[in-house]
Coordinates of C-alpha atoms and ligand atoms in Angstrom, one line a residue:
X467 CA -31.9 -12.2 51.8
X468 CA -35.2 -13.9 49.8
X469 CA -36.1 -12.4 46.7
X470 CA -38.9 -10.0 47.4
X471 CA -42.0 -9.9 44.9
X472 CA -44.9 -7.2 44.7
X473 CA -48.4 -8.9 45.4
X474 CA -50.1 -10.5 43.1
X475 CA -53.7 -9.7 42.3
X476 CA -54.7 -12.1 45.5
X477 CA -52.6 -11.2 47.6
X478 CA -53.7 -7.2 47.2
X479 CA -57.0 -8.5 47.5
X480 CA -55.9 -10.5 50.8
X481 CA -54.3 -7.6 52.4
X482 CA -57.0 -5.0 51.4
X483 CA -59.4 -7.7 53.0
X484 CA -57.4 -6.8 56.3
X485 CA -57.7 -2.8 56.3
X486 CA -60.9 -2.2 54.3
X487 CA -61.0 -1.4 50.5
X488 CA -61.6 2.1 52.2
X489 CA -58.7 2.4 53.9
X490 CA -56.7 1.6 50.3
X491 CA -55.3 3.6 48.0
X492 CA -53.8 2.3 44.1
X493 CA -52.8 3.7 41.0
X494 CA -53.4 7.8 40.8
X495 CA -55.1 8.2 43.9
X496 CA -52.1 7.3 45.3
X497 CA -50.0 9.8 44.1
X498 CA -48.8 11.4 47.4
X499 CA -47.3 8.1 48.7
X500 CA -44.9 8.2 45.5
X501 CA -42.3 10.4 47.0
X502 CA -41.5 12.5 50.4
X503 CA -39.7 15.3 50.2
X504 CA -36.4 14.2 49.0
X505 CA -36.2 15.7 45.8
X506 CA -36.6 14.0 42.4
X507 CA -37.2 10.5 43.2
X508 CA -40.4 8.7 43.4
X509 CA -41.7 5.5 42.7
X510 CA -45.3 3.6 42.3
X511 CA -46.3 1.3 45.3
X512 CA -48.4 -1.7 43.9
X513 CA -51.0 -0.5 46.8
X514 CA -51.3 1.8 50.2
X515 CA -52.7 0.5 53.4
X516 CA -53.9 3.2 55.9
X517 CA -53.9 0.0 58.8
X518 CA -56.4 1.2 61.9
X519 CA -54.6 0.1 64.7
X520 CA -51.8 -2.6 65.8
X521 CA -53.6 -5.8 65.4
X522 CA -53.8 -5.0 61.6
X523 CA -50.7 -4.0 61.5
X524 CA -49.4 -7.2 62.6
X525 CA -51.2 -9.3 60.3
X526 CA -50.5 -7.2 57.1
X527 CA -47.2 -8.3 58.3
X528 CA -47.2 -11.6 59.3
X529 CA -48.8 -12.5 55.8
X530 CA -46.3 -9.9 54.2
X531 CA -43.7 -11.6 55.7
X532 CA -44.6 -15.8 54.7
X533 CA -45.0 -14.2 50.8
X534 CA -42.0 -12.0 50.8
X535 CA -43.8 -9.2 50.1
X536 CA -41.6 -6.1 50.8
X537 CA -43.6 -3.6 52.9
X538 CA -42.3 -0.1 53.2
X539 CA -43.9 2.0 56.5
X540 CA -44.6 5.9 55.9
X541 CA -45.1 8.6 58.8
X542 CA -46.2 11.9 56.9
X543 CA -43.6 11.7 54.1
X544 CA -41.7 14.6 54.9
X545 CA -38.5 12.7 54.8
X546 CA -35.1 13.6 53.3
X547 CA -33.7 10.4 51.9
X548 CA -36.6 8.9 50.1
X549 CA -36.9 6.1 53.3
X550 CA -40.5 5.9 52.5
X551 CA -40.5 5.9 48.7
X552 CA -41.7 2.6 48.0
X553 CA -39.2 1.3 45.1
X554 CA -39.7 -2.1 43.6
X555 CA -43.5 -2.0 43.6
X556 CA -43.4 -2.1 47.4
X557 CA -46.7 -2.0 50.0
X558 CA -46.5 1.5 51.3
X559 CA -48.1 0.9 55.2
X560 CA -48.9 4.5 56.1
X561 CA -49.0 5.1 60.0
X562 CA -51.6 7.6 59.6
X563 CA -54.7 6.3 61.6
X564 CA -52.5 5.8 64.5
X565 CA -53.0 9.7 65.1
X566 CA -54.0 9.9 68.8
X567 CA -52.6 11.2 71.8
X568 CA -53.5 8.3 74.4
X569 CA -52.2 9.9 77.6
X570 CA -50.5 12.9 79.0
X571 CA -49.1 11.6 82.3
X572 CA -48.5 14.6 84.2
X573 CA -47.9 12.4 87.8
X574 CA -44.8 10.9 85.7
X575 CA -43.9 14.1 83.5
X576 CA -44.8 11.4 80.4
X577 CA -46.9 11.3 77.1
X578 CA -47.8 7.9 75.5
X579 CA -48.9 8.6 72.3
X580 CA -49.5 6.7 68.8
X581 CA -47.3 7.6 66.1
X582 CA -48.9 9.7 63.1
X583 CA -49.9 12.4 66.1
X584 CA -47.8 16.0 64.2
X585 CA -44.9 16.9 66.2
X586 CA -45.4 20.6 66.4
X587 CA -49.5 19.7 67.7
X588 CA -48.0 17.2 70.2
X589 CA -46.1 20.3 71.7
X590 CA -48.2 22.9 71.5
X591 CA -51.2 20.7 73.4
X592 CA -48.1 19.8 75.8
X593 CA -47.0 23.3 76.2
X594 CA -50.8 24.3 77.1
X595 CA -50.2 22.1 79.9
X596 CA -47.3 24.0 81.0
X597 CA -45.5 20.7 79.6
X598 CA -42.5 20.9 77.5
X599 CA -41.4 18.4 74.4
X600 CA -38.0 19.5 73.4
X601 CA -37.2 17.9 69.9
X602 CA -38.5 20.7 67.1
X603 CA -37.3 19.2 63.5
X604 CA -37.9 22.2 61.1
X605 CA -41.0 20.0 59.5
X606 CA -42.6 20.2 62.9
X607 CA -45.7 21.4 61.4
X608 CA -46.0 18.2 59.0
X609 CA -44.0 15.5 60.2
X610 CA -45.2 12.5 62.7
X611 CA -43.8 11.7 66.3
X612 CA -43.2 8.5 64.8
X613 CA -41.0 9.2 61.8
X614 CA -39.1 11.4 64.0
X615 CA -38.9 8.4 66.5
X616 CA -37.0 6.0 63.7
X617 CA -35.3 9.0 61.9
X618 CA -33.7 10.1 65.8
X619 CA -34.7 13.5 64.3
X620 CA -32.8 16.5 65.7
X621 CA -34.2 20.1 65.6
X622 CA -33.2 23.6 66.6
X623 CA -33.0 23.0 70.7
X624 CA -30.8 20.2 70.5
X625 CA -27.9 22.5 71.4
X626 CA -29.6 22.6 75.1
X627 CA -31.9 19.5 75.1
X628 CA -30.8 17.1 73.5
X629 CA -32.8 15.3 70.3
X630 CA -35.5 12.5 69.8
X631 CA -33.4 9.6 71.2
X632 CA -32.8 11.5 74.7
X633 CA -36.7 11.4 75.3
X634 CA -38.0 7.9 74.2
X635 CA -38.5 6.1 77.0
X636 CA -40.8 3.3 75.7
X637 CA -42.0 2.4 72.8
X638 CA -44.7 -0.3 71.4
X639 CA -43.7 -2.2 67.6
X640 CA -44.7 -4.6 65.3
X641 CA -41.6 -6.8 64.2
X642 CA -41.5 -7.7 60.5
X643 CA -42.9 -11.2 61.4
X644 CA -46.0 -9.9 62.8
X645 CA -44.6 -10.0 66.7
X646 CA -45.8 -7.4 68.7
X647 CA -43.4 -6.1 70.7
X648 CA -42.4 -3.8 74.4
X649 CA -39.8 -1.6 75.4
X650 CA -39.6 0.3 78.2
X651 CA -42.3 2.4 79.3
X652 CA -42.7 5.2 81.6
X653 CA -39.5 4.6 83.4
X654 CA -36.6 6.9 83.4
X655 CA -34.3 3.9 84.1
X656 CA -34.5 0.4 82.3
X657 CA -31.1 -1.4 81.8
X658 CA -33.3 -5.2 81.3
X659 CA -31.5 -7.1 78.4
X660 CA -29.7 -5.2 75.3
X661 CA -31.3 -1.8 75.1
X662 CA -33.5 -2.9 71.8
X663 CA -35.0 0.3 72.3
X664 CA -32.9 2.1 70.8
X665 CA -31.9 0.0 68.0
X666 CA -35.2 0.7 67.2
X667 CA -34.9 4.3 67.4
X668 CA -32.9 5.6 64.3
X669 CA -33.6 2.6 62.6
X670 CA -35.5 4.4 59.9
X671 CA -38.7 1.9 59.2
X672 CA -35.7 -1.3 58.9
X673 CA -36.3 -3.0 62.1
X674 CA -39.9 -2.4 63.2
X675 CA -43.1 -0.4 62.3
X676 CA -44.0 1.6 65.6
X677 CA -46.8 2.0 67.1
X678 CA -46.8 3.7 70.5
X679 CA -44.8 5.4 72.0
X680 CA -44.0 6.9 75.7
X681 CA -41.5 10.0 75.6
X682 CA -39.9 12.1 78.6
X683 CA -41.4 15.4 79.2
X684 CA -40.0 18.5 80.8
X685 CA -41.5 21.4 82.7
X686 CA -41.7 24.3 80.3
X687 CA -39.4 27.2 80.9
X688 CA -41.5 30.2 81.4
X689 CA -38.8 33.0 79.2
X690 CA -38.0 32.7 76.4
X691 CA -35.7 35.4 74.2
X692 CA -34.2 35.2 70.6
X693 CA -31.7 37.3 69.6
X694 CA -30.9 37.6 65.8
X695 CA -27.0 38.7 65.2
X696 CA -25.7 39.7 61.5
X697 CA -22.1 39.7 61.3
X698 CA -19.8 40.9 57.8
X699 CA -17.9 38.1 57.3
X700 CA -19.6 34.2 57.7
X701 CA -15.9 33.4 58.8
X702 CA -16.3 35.7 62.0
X703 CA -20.2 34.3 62.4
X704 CA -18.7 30.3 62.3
X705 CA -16.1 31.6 65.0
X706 CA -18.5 32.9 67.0
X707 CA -20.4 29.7 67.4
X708 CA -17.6 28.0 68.6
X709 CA -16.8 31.0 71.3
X710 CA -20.5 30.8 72.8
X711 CA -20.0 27.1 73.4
X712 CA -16.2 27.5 74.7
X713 CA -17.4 30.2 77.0
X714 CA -19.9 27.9 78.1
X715 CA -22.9 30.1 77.8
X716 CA -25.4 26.8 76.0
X717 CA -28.3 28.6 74.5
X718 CA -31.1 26.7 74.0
X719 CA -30.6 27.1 69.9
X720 CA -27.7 28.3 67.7
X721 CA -29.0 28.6 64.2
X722 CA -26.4 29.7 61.3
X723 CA -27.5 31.1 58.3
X724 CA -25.8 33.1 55.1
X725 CA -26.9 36.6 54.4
X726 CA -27.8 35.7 50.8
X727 CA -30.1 33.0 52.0
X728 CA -31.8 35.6 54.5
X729 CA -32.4 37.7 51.2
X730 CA -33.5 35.0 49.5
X731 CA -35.8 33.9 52.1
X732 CA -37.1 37.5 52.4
X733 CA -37.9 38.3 49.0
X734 CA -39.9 34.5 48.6
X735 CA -41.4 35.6 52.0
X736 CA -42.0 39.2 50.4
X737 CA -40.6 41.1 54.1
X738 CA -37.6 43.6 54.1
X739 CA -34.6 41.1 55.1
X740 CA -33.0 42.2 58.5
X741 CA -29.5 43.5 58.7
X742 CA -29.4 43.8 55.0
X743 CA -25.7 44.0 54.4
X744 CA -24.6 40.9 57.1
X745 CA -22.8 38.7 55.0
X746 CA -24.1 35.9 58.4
X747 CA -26.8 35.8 60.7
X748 CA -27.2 33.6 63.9
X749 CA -30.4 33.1 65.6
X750 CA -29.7 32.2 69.2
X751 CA -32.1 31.3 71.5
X752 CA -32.7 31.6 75.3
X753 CA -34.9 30.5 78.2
X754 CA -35.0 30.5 81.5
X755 CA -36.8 30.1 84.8
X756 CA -37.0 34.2 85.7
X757 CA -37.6 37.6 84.5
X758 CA -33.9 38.9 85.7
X759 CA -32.4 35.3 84.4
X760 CA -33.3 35.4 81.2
X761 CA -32.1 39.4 80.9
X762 CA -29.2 38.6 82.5
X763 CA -28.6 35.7 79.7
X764 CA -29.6 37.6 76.5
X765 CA -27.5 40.9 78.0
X766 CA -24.4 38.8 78.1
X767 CA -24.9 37.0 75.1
X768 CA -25.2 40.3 72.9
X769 CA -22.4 42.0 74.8
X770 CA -20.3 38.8 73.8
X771 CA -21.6 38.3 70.4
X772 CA -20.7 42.6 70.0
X773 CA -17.3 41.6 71.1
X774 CA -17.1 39.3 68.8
X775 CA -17.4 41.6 65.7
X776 CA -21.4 41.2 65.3
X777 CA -22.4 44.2 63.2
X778 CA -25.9 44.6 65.3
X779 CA -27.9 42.5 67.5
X780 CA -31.6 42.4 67.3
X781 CA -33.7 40.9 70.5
X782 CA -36.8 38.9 69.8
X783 CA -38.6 39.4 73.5
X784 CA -42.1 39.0 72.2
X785 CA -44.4 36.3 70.4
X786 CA -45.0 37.6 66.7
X787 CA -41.5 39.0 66.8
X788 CA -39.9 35.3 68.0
X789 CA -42.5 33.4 65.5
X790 CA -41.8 35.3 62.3
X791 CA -38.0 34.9 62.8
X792 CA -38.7 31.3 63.4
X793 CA -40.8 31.5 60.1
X794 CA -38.3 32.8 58.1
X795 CA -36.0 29.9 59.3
X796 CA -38.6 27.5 58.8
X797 CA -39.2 28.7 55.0
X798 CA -35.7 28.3 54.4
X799 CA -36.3 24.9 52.1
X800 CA -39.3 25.9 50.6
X801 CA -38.1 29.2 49.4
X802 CA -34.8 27.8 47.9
X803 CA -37.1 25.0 46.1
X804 CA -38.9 28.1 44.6
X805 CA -35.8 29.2 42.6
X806 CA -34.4 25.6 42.4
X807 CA -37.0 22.7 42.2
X808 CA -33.9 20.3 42.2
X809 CA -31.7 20.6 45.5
X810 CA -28.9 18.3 47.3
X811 CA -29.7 18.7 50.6
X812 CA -27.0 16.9 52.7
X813 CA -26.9 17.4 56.8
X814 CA -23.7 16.3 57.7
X815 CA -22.2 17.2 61.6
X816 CA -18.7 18.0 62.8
X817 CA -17.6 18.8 66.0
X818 CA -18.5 22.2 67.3
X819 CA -15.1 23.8 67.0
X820 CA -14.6 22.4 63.9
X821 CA -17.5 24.4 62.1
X822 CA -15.9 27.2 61.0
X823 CA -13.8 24.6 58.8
X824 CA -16.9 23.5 57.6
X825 CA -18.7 26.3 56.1
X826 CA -15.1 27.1 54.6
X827 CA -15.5 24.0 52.8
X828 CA -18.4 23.7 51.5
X829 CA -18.0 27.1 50.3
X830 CA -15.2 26.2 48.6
X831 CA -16.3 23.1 47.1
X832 CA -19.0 25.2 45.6
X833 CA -16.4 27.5 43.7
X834 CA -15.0 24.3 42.9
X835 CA -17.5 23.1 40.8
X836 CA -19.5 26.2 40.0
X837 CA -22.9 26.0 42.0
X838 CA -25.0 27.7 44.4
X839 CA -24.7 26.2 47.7
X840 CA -26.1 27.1 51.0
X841 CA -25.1 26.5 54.3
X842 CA -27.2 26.9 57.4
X843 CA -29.0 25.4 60.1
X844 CA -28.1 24.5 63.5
X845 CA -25.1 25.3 64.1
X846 CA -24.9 25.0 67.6
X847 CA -24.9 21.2 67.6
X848 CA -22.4 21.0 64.8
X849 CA -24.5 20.2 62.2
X850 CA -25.4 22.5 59.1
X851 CA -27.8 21.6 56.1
X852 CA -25.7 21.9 52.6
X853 CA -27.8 22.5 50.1
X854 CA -26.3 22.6 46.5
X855 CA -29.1 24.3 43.9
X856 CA -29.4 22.5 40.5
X857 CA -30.6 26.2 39.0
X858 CA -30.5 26.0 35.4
X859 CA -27.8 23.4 35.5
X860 CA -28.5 21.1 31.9
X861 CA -29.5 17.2 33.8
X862 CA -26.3 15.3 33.1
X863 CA -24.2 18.3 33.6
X864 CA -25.6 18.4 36.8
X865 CA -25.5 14.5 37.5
X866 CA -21.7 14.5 36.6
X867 CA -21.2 17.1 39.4
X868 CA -23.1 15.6 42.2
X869 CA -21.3 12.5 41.3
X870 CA -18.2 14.1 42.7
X871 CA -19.6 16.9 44.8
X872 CA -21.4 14.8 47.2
X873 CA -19.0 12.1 48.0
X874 CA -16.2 15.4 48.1
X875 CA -18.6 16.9 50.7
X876 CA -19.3 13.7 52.9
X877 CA -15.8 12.8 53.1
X878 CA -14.9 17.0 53.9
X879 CA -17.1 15.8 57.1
X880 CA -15.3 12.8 58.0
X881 CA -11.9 14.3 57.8
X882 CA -13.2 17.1 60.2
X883 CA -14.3 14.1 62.4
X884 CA -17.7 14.2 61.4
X885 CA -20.4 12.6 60.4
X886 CA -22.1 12.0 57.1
X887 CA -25.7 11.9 58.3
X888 CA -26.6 14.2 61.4
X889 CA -30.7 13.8 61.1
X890 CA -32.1 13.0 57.4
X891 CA -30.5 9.4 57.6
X892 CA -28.7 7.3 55.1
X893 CA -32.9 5.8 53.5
X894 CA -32.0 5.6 50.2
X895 CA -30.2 8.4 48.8
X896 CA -26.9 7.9 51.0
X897 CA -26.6 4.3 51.1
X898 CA -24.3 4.3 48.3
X899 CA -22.1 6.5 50.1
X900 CA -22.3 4.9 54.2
X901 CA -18.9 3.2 53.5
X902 CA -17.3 7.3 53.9
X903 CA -18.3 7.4 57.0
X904 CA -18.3 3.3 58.5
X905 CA -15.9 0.6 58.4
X906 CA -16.7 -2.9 57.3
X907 CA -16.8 -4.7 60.8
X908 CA -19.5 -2.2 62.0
X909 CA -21.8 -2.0 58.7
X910 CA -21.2 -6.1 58.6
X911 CA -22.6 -5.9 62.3
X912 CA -25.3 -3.9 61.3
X913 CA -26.5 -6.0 58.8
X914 CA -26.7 -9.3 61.2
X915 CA -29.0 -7.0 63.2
X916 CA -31.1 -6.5 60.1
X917 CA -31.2 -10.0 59.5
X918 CA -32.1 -10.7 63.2
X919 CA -34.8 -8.7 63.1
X920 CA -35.9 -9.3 59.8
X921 CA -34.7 -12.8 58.3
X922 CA -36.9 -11.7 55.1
X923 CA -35.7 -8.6 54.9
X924 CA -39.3 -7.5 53.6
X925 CA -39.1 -4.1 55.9
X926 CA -37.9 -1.4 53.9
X927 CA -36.0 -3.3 51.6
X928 CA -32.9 -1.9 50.4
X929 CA -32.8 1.5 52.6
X930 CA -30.1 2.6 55.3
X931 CA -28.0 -0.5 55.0
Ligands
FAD2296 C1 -38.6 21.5 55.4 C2 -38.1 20.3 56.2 C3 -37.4 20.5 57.3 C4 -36.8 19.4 58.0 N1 -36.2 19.6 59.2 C5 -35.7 18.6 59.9 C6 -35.0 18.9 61.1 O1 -34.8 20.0 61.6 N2 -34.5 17.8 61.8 C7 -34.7 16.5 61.4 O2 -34.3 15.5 62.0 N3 -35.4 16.2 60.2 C8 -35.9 17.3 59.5 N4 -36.5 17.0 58.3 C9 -36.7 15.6 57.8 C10 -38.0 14.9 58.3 O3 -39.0 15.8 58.6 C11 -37.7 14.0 59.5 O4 -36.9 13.0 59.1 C12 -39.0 13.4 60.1 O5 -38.6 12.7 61.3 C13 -39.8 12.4 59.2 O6 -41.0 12.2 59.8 P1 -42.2 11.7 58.8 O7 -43.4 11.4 59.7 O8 -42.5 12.6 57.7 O9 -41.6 10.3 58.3 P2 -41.6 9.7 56.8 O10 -40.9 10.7 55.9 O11 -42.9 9.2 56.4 O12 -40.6 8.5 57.1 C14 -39.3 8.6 57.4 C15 -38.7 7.2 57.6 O13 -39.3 6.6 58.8 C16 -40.0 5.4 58.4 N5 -41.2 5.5 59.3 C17 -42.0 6.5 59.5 N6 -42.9 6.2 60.4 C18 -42.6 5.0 60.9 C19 -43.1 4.2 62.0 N7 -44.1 4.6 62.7 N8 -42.6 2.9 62.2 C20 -41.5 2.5 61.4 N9 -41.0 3.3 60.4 C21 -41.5 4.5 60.2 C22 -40.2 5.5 56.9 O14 -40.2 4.2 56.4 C23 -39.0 6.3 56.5 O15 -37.8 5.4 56.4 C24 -37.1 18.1 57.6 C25 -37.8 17.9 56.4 C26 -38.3 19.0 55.7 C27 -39.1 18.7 54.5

């Protein structure tokens, strides 16, 4: 790789030339391109471009790219690894014009859409439609199509459908050379040449800025039911996940949470907690195509989950009772950030049955070393969010734990033949620690892809590999 330099005082003035000093941001004004969401790191870029379309994104590249200037794209910054924290005085190129649906192709069942469009608006002018978008990351309400495009972001109804990858079909990008480039399109089979496609997905901002893209859509089932089940011990609520999917009932979600973080949530929420005294809670979702189907389902599931040793089962058969226990799932991260502004927050994945070892863990590990950590998240797909509060923990106290803790609580994953990584990606805050989880041959392989795409390497410099 070159060695990389921030622009000089020409160059800025060449590449704001391309956007339109008012499409620029430098200096404090730029403030909120610093960071994403990943706490306690930021850094300044040495300018933000807001590009207005793909022609400008291509030539900020192409003269990024002959003066090795490292460029670092940005969806809506909600990230979890710092991928679009522009180290290095980098060129943050933020996606955010690109914020149109272009077509909702309901002769095809597909949407083409540009890449700053919100998830959770993309769905809900879908579902108007009768049109359903599976993949529902928690930030749904703040992150982009896009970033959850190169992040491969999972969600809650993975368990049933599947996450971002399974419903890219096409996509349009911007090579770090300034080639515009076309994959796929709305075609539910393409097996032309290597499937570059999906290099590009997961790819987090390494390999290609994107710029449109055409996803799979499903009809949307018309029932829907959650059911929120409390259990006394979390050992008997990790068993239980692993008995819904053995008995092969597939809800469309399986979320997992501890009864202290239900509390916690609560009180920063300021609602009575449900089941009070559950030491676990699942949320499990349900749809279906009837009326009797969908009874049918959630009757079973509570008689099962009864069986199982559930202290109660609460059913979630109407919208503002299904919404506010999504809310209090969704408010998990900010209510934990509101008693601990510094968090950990790994996502690693096992295989289903091996959950229950899991949460065992990473319990443990916390006695181990004398923090707060949470588990929860969706269970159903094997992967659970660890998050590990700083709480008044002195700084390099704190950094000598997580200097052992984390690497501990990646490798706990691999040994359960897991994962270290399930949806926030390696960016920057794993890449030290990639080598738990890969062997040399494949991250030596996926660094001559990196160089194929990107002989500079100007494109997110120094992030996921
Ligand atoms: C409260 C909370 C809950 C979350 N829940 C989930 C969850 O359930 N599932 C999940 O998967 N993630 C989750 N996340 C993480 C995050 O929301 C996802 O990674 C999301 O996909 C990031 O989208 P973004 O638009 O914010 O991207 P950014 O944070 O801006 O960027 C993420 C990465 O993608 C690159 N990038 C962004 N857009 C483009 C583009 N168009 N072309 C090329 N590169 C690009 C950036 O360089 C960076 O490396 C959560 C985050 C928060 C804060």
């Amino acid at each position: 790789m070159k060695k990389l330099n921030p622009p000089n005082n020409a160059q800025i003035a060449a590449l704001v030339d391309i956007v339109g000093e008012e499409n620029t941001l430098a200096g404090d004004a730029a403030f909120d391109y610093t960071h994403d969401e990943t706490t306690d790191i930021s850094a300044e870029p040495s300018i933000v471009l807001k590009p207005a379309d793909e022609a400008e994104i291509a030539e900020i590249m192409r003269f990024a790219n002959e003066n090795l200037i490292p460029i670092v794209p940005r969806g809506l910054g909600t990230g979890l690894a710092g991928g679009s924290i522009p180290f290095d005085g980098a060129v943050v190129l933020s996606l955010e014009r690109l914020d149109k649906i272009i077509e909702i192709d309901t002769d095809n069942l597909m949407v083409v859409t540009q890449p700053a469009v919100i998830t959770g608006e993309l769905q809900s002018t879908l579902e108007d439609m009768g049109l359903f978008y599976p993949p529902d990351p928690a930030s749904k309400d703040s992150c982009s199509i896009g970033g959850n495009v190169v992040t491969n972001a999972g969600g809650m109804t993975a368990v049933k459908y599947g996450i971002t990858r399974d419903y890219v079909k096409g996509i349009r990008a911007v090579l770090p050379g300034g080639e515009r480039i076309k994959y796929g399109g709305k075609l539910m089979k393409n097996v032309a040449g290597y499937d570059l496609l999906h290099s590009i997905i997961g790819s987090e901002g390494t390999l290609a800025l994107v710029t449109e893209i055409t996803l799979k859509l499903l009809p949307l089932p018309p029932f829907g039911v959650d059911l929120l089940v409390g259990f006394d011990s979390i050992e008997k609520a990790a068993d239980a996940i692993s008995e819904i999917i053995r008995k092969r009932l597939i809800p469309t979600a399986i979320e997992f949470l501890e009864g202290d973080l239900v509390r916690l949530v609560a009180e920063a929420l300021e609602k009575d907690a449900p089941m009070p005294d559950a030491a676990a809670h699942l949320i499990i979702s349900l749809d279906a195509e009837t009326e009797d189907e969908i009874e049918r389902r959630y009757f079973g599931l509570g008689e099962l989950a009864m069986e199982l040793g559930a202290i109660d089962v609460l059913v979630a058969d109407n919208r503002p009772f299904r919404e506010r226990l999504w809310d209090m799932r969704r408010s998990i991260r900010e209510a934990l950030r509101a008693v601990s502004p510094t968090i950990v927050a790994e996502d690693v994945a096992v295989p289903r049955s091996r959950i229950p070892e899991l949460v065992d863990g990473a319990r443990k590990l916390g006695e181990k070393y004398g923090i707060r950590v949470f588990s929860f998240g969706h269970a159903g797909d094997g992967n659970l969010h660890i998050d590990a509060l700083k709480d008044d923990i002195p700084d390099d106290r704190w950094d000598e734990i997580m200097e052992s803790y984390i690497p501990e609580l990646l490798k706990l994953a691999v040994d359960l033949d897991g994962t270290i990584t399930a949806e926030h990606g390696i960016g920057w805050t794993k890449k030290k620690h990639l080598p738990i989880g890969m062997g040399e041959a494949e991250l030596a392989l996926m660094k001559r892809i990196k160089e194929a795409f990107d002989p500079n390497g100007i494109l997110n410099s120094g992030k996921a590999i």
